[in-house]
Each structure stands twice: as C-alpha cells, then as structure tokens.
mmCIF file of C-alpha atoms in Angstrom:
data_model
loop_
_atom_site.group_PDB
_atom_site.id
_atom_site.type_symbol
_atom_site.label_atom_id
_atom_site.label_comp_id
_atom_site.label_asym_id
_atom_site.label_seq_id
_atom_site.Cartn_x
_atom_site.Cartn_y
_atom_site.Cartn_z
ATOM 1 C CA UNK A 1 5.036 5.365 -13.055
ATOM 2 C CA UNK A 2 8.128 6.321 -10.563
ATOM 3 C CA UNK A 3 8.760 2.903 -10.066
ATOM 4 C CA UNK A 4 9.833 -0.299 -12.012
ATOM 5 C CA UNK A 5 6.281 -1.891 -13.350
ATOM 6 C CA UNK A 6 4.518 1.121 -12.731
ATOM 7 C CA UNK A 7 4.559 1.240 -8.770
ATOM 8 C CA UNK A 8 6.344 4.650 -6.887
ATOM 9 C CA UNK A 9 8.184 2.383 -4.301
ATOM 10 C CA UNK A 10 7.490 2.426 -0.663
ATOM 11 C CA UNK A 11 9.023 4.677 1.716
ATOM 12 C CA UNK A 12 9.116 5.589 5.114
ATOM 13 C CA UNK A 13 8.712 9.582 5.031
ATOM 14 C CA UNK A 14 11.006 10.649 7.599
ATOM 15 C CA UNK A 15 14.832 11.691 7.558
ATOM 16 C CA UNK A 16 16.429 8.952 8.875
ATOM 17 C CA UNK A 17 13.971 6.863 5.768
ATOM 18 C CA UNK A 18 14.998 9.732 3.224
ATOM 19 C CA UNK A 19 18.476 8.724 4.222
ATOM 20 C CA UNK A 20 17.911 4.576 3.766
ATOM 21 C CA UNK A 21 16.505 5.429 0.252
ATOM 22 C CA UNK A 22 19.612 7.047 -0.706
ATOM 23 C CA UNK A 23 21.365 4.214 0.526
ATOM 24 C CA UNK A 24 19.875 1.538 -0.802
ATOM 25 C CA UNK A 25 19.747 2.940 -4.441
ATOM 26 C CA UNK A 26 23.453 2.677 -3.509
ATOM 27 C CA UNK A 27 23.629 -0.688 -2.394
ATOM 28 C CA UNK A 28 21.206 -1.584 -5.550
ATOM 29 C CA UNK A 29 22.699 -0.163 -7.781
ATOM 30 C CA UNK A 30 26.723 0.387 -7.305
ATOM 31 C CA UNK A 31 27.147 1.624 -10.771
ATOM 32 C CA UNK A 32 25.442 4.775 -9.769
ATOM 33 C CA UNK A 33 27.423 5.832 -7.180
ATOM 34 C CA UNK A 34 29.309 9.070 -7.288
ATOM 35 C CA UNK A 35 31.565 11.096 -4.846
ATOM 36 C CA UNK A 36 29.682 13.552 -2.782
ATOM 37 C CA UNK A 37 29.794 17.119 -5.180
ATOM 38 C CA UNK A 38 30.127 19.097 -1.521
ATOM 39 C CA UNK A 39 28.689 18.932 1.931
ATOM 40 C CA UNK A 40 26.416 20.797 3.760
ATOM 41 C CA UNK A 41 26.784 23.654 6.737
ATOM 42 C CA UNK A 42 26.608 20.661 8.972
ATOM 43 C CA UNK A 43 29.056 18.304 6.643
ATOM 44 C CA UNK A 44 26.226 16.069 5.547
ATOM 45 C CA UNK A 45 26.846 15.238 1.851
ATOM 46 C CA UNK A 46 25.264 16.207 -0.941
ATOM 47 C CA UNK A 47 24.809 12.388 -2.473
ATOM 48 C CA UNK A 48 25.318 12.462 -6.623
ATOM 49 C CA UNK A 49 23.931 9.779 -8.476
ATOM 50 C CA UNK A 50 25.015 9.100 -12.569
ATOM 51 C CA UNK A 51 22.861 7.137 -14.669
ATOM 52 C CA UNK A 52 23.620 6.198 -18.169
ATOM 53 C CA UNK A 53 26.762 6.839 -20.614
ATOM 54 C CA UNK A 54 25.540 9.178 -23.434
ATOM 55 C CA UNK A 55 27.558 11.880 -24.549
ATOM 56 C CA UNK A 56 24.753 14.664 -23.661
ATOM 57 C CA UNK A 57 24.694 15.434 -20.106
ATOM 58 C CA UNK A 58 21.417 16.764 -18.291
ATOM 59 C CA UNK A 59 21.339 17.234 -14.140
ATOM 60 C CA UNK A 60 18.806 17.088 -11.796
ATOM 61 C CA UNK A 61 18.331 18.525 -8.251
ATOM 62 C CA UNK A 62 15.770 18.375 -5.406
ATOM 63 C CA UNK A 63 14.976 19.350 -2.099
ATOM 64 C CA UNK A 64 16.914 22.341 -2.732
ATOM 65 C CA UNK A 65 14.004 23.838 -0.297
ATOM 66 C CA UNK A 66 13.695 21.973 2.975
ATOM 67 C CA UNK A 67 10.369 21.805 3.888
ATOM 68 C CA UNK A 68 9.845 20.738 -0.068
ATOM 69 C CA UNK A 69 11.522 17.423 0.438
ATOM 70 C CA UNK A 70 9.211 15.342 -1.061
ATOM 71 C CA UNK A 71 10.911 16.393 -4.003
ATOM 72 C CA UNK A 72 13.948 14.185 -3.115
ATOM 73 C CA UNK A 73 11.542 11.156 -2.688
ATOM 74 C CA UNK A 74 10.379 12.047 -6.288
ATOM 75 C CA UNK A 75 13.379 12.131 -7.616
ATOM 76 C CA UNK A 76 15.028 9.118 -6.263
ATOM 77 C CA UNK A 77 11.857 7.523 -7.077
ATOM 78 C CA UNK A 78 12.649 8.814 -10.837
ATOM 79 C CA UNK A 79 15.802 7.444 -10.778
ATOM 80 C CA UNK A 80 15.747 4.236 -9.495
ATOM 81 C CA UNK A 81 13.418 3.631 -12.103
ATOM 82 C CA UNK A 82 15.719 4.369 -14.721
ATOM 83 C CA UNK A 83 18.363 3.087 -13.548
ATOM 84 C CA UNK A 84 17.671 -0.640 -15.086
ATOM 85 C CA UNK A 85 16.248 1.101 -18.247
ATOM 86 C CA UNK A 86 17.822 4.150 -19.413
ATOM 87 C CA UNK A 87 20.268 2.841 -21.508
ATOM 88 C CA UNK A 88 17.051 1.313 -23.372
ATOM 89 C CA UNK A 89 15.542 4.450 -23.713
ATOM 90 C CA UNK A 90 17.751 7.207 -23.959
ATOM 91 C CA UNK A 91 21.323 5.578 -24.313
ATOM 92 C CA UNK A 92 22.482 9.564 -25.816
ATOM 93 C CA UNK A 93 22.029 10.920 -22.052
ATOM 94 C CA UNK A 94 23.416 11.249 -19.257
ATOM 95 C CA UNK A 95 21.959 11.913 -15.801
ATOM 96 C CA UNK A 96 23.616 13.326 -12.873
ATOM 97 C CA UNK A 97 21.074 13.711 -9.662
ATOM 98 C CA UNK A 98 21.584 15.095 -6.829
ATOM 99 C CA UNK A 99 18.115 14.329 -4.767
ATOM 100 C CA UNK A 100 19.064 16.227 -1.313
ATOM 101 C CA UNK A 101 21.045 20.007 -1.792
ATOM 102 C CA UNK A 102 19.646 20.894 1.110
ATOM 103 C CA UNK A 103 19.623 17.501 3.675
ATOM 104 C CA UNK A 104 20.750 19.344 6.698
ATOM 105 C CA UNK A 105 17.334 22.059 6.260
ATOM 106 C CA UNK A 106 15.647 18.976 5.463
ATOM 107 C CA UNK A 107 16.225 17.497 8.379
ATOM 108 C CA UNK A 108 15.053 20.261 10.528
ATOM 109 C CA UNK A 109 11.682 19.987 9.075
ATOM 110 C CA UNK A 110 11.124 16.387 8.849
ATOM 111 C CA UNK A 111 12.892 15.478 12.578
ATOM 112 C CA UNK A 112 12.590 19.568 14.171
ATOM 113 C CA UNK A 113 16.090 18.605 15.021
ATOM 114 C CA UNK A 114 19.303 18.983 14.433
ATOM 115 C CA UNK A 115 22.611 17.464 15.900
ATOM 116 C CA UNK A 116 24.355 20.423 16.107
ATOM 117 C CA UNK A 117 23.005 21.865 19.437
ATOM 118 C CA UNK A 118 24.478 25.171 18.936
ATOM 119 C CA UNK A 119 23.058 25.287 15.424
ATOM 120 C CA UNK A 120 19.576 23.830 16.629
ATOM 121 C CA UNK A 121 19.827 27.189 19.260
ATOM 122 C CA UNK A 122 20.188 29.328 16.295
ATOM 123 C CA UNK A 123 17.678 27.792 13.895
ATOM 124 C CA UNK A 124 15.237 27.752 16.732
ATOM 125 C CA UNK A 125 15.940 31.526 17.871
ATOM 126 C CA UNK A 126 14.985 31.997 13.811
ATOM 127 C CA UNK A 127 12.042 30.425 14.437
ATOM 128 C CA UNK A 128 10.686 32.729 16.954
ATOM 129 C CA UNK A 129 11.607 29.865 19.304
ATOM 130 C CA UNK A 130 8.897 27.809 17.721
ATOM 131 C CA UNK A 131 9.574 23.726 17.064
ATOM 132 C CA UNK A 132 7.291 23.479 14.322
ATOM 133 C CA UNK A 133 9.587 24.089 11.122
ATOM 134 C CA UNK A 134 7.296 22.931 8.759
ATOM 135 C CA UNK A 135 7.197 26.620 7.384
ATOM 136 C CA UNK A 136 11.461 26.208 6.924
ATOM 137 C CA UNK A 137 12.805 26.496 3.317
ATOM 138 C CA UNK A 138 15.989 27.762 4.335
ATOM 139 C CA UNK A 139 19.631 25.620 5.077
ATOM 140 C CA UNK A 140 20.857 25.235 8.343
ATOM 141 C CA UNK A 141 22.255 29.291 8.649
ATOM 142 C CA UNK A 142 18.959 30.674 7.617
ATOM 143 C CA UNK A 143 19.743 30.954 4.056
ATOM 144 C CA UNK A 144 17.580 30.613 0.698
ATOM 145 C CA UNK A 145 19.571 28.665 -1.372
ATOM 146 C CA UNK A 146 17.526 29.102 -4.337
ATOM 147 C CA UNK A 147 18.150 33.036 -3.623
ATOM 148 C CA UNK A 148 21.891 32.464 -3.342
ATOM 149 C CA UNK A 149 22.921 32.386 -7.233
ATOM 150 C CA UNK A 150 25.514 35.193 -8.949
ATOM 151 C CA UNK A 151 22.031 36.076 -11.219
ATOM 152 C CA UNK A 152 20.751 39.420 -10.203
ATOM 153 C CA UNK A 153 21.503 38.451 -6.742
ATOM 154 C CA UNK A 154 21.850 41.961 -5.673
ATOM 155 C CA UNK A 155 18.014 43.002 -7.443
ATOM 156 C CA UNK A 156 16.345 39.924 -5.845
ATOM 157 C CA UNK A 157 18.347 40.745 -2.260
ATOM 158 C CA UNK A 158 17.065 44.672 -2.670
ATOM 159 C CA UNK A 159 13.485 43.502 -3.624
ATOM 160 C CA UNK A 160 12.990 40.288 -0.736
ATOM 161 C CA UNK A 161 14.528 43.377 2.086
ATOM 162 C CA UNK A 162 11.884 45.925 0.898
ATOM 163 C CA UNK A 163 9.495 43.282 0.846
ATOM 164 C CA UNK A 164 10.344 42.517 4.790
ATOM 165 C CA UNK A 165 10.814 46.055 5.555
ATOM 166 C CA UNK A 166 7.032 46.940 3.811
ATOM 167 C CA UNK A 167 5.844 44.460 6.622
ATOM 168 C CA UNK A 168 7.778 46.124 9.511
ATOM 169 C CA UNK A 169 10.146 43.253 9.810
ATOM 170 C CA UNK A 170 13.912 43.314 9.752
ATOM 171 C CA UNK A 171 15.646 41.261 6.783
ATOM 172 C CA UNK A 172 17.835 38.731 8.469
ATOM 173 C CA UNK A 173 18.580 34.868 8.445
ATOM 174 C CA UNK A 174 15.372 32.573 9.310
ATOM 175 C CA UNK A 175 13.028 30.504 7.786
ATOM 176 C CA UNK A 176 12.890 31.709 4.085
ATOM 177 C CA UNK A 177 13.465 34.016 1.430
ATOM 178 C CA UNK A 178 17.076 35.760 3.092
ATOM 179 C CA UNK A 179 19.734 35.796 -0.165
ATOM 180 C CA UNK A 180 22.887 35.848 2.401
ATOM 181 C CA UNK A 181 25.630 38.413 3.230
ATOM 182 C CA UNK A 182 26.321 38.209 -0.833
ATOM 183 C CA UNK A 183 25.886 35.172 -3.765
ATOM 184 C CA UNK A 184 27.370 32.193 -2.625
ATOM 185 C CA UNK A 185 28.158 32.250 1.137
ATOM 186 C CA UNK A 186 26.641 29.125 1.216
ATOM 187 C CA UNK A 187 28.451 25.623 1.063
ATOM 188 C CA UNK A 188 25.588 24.060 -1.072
ATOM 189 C CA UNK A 189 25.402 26.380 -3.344
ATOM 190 C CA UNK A 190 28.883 26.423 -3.710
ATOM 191 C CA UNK A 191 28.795 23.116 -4.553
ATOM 192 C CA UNK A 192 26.135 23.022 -7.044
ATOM 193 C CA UNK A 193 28.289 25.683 -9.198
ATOM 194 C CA UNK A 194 31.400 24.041 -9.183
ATOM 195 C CA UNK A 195 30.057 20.796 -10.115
ATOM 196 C CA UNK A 196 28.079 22.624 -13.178
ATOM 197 C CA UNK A 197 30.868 24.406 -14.107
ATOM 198 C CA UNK A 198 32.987 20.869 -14.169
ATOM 199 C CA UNK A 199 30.711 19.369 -16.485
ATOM 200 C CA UNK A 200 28.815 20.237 -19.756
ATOM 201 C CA UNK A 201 25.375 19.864 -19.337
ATOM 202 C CA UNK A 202 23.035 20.587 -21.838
ATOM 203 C CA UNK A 203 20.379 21.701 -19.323
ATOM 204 C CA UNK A 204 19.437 21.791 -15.591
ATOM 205 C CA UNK A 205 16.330 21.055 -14.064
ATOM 206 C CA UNK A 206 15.405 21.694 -10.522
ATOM 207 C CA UNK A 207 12.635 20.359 -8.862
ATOM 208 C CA UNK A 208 10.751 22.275 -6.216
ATOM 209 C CA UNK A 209 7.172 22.607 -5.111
ATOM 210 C CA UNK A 210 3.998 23.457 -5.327
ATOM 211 C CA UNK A 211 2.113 24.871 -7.880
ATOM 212 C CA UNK A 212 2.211 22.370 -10.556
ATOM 213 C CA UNK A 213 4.343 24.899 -12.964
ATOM 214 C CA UNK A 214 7.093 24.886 -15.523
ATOM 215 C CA UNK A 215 9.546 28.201 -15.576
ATOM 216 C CA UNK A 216 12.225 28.744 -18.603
ATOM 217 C CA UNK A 217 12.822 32.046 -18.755
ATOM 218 C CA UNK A 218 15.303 34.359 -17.191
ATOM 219 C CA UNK A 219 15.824 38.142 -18.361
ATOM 220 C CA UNK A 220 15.812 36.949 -21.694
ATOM 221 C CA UNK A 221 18.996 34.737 -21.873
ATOM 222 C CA UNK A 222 17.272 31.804 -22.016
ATOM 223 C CA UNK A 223 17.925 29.950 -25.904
ATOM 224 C CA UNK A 224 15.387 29.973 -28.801
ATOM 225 C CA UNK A 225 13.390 27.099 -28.064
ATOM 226 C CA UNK A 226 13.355 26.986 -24.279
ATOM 227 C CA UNK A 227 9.436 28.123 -24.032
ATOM 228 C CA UNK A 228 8.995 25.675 -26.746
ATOM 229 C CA UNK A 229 10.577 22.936 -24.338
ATOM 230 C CA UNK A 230 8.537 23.919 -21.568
ATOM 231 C CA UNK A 231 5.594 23.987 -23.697
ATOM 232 C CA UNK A 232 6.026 20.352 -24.407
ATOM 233 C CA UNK A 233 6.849 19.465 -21.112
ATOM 234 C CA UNK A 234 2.908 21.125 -19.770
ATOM 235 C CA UNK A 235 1.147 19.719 -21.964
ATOM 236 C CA UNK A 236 2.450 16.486 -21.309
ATOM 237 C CA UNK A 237 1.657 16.664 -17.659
ATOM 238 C CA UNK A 238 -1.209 19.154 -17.288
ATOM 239 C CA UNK A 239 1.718 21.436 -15.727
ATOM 240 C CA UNK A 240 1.442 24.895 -16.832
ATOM 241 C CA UNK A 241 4.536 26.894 -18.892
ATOM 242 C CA UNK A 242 4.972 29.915 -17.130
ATOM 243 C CA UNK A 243 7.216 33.165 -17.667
ATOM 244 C CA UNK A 244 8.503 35.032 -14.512
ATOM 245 C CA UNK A 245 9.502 38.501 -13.840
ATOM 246 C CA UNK A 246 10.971 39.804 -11.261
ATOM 247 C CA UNK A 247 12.566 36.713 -9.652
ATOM 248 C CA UNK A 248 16.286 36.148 -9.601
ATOM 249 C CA UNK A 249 19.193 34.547 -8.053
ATOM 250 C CA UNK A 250 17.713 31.128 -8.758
ATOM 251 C CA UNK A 251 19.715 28.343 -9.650
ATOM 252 C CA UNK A 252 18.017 27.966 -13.466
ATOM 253 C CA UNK A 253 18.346 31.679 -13.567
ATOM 254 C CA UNK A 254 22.131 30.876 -12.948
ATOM 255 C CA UNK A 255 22.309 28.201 -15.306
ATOM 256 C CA UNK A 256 20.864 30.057 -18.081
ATOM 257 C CA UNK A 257 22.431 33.292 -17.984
ATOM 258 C CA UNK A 258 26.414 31.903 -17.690
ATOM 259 C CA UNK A 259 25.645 29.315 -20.117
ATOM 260 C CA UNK A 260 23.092 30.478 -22.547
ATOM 261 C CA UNK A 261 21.466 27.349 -22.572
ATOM 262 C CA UNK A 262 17.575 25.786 -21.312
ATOM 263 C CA UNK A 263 17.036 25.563 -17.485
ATOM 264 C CA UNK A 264 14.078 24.664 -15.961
ATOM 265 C CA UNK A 265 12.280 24.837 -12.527
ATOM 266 C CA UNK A 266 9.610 22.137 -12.203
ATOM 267 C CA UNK A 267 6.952 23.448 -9.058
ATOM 268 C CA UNK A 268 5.950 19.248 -8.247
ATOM 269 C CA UNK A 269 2.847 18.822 -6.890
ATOM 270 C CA UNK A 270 -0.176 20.961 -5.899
ATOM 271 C CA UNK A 271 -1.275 22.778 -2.250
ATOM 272 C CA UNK A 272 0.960 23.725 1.026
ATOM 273 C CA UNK A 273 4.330 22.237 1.854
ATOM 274 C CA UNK A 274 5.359 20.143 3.053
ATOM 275 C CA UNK A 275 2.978 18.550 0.439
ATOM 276 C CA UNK A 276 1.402 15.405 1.623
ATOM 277 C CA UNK A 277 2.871 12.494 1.168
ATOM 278 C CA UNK A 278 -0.433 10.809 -0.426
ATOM 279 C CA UNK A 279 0.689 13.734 -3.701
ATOM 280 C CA UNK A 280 3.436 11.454 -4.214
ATOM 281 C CA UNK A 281 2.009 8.536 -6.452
ATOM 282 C CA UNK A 282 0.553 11.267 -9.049
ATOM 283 C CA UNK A 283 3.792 13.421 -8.750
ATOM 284 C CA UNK A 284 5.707 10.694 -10.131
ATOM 285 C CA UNK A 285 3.512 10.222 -12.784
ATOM 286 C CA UNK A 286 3.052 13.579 -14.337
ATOM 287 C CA UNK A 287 6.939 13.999 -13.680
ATOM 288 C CA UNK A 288 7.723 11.041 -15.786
ATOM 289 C CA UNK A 289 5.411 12.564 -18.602
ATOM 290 C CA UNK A 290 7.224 15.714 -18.260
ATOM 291 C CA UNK A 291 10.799 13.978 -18.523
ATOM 292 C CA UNK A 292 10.138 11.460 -21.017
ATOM 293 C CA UNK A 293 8.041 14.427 -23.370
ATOM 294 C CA UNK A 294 11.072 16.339 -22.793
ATOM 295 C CA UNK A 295 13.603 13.758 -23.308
ATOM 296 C CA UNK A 296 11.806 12.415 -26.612
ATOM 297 C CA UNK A 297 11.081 15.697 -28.259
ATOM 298 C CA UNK A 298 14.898 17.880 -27.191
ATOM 299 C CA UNK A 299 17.339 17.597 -30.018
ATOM 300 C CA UNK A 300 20.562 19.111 -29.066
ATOM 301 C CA UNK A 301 23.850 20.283 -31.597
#
C-alpha cells in the first residue's frame, strides 16, 4: 500500500539507488523539498522532506541504524505516496521526514565502503578488520546514535559498559551499542535536536527494525493516552504495544521526556538485519495501517 494504486515502487537496494530515490522524490515532487536539517561525520546530508500544510506537525525518521536501512526505503516509499494525497486525507498535518539520519553508516553496510579512506581504516580496525558490516548499526565514528540522546544517557552508557565488560570486552567505538564520550558528540544527533527543538511537533516517530513492535513509554513521562495510541496503532497492524525498561538515551525517550508529549519507536519488519529486501512489500503495508490508524484516531488540543 506504500505506493500510489497500491504498489511499494521499485528500487534498486543499494546506496548509490537509496540515493536516486531521494532524488527523484525531489525531482517529482519540488514542493517537498527542504534544506538539509545537518550533515553527517562525513558531510553527507541529512535530506528533509515536508508534506502537507496543517497546523499540527508530526516527524518521521529512518535509518537512524545503518544496517536497518530498509527503513529509509519504507519511508520514502510512505511518503511518496502521500505526497499527491495528503492534503485529501489529513489536510490538519504536517509531515516532516527525514528517511536517512544515518546515510554515511548506511553506506558502509550497503557498499562496505566509504570515501573517506582514513575513516574506512578506522571503521574497518572497528570491525576486527572484517569487510562484512552487515552487523554495523553505528555512524561513521563508531557511535549509536539511538544511544546518543540527553535521556538517561549516563544510566544507559553505565549499563551498555557493564554489559561489554560482563563479556570481557572493552567498551569503545565499533559496530553498535557505544553512547559516545557524552550525549550528543555526534553531528546527526545534533541535528535531529535542533531541528525538534525549532519546530512544534506534536509527536515523533522513529522507525527502526526488527521485531514488529510499538514502544511509548519512557520513565513515565510519556502523556495520558500514549499506550492508548500505541494500542491502536498494534492492532491495526498485528504490531505488538510494548513497554520498556531499562533502555534510554533513545531519540523517543528524548522526545518525550523534554516535551511531555507521545513518541514512538516503530521495530519494521520481522527477523535479522539487514532485513531482506523481499520484507519490504508487507512492511509498507502494515506501516500504512499503523499511520493511517494513528492518524485517524489522534486528536490533539
């Protein structure tokens, strides 16, 4: 249901065919077209993509994770889509996207290259000198970005180092799960805070994957309602609502704690990632069900 009359459009799943996507919607559809909100370690941009003119504004993210970037396929997919029909639908909303947070981690994964060479030594040494990066959620420094948020960064940073150090490991930058020196070393997350903090969104989703899960809580500052929301969103999908402990410095976790208001992470798709790109026709569809159930049920002050 991704795409216009029911087809998810046809891509080519590498980078350089992640990249022509984001191009064309530009080239498609001018109106969309935004100013990067940042840039990556490696000065790619992170693309941002507005759809609609309503007075309540809701943003989207993907591929936050790089070796989850069929996410950004989704969600470009998603968007497209809506593009010719939102104002049809939902002419109260706003969309902001922003399909690729992570593009140059993304990159690595889907090419095992980089075109830094110094950087590729780096990301390689993390590796264990390995080339196969399909294990890679981390940006181009070695850096969780969904670990880098000011949200109990310092609990989640104590608990992912014990975690290493159970294992006999050191905690250091590589391919997932490091929080950084402190919250927000990282250009992309950076980036993603200052644009939220320049807008007014009403709430923040964040597609990731795999599980096929819903989470809206965090430490109890998420709004009356929020499980409710996520509730709706499950059962329109077959998704599950769940409630997590123990997990911080996420970007929802962010959202919801400085603002008070609903964030959700959406876990696309079910197995190992990089999920297979064959996922992607039935992750469109149960994502649409979630959105639209969402979008038709939310009422907002």
């Amino acid at each position: 249901m991704c795409g216009i009359d029911g087809q998810t459009p046809t891509f080519e799943f590498t980078f350089e065919g992640l990249q022509r996507a984001l191009a064309n919607w530009q080239i498609d559809y001018p109106e969309v077209v935004q100013p990067p909100i940042g840039y990556s370690v490696l000065g790619q941009p992170l693309q941002l993509f507005k759809v609609g003119t309503g007075h309540i504004h809701l943003h989207m993210n993907a591929a936050m994770h790089a070796n989850e970037w069929l996410t950004a396929f989704a969600l470009i997919a998603w968007g497209r889509r809506w593009t010719e029909q939102w104002q049809t639908f939902f002419p109260e909303y706003t969309l902001w996207l922003v399909p690729l947070v992570n593009p140059d981690g993304v990159q690595l994964v889907m090419s095992g290259s980089l075109a830094d060479p110094a950087c590729m030594a780096k990301v390689r040494a993390m590796n264990g000198e390995s080339m196969d990066f399909s294990n890679w959620k981390a940006n181009a420094r070695g850096v969780d970005l969904n670990d880098q948020f000011p949200a109990g960064w310092r609990d989640e940073y104590v608990r992912r180092s014990e975690e290493r150090e159970a294992c006999g490991q050191t905690y250091a930058p590589g391919a997932r799960d490091y929080c950084g020196v402190e919250p927000l070393s990282e250009p992309e997350a950076v980036a993603l805070v200052e644009f939220v903090r320049r807008q007014s969104f009403s709430t923040v989703i964040a597609l990731h994957s795999q599980g096929e899960e819903i989470y809206w809580n965090y430490r109890g500052f998420e709004p009356d309602g929020a499980e409710l929301m996520a509730q709706t969103m499950a059962a329109a999908s077959g998704y599950r609502a769940v409630r997590l402990a123990e997990s911080d410095a996420g970007f929802k976790d962010w959202f919801i704690e400085q603002f008070r208001k609903p964030g959700f992470t959406i876990e696309l798709g079910y197995g190992q990632n990089p999920l297979p790109v064959e996922q992607l026709a039935t992750i469109c569809d149960k994502l649409e069900h979630i959105l639209f159930a969402f979008l038709s049920n939310e009422k907002h002050d």
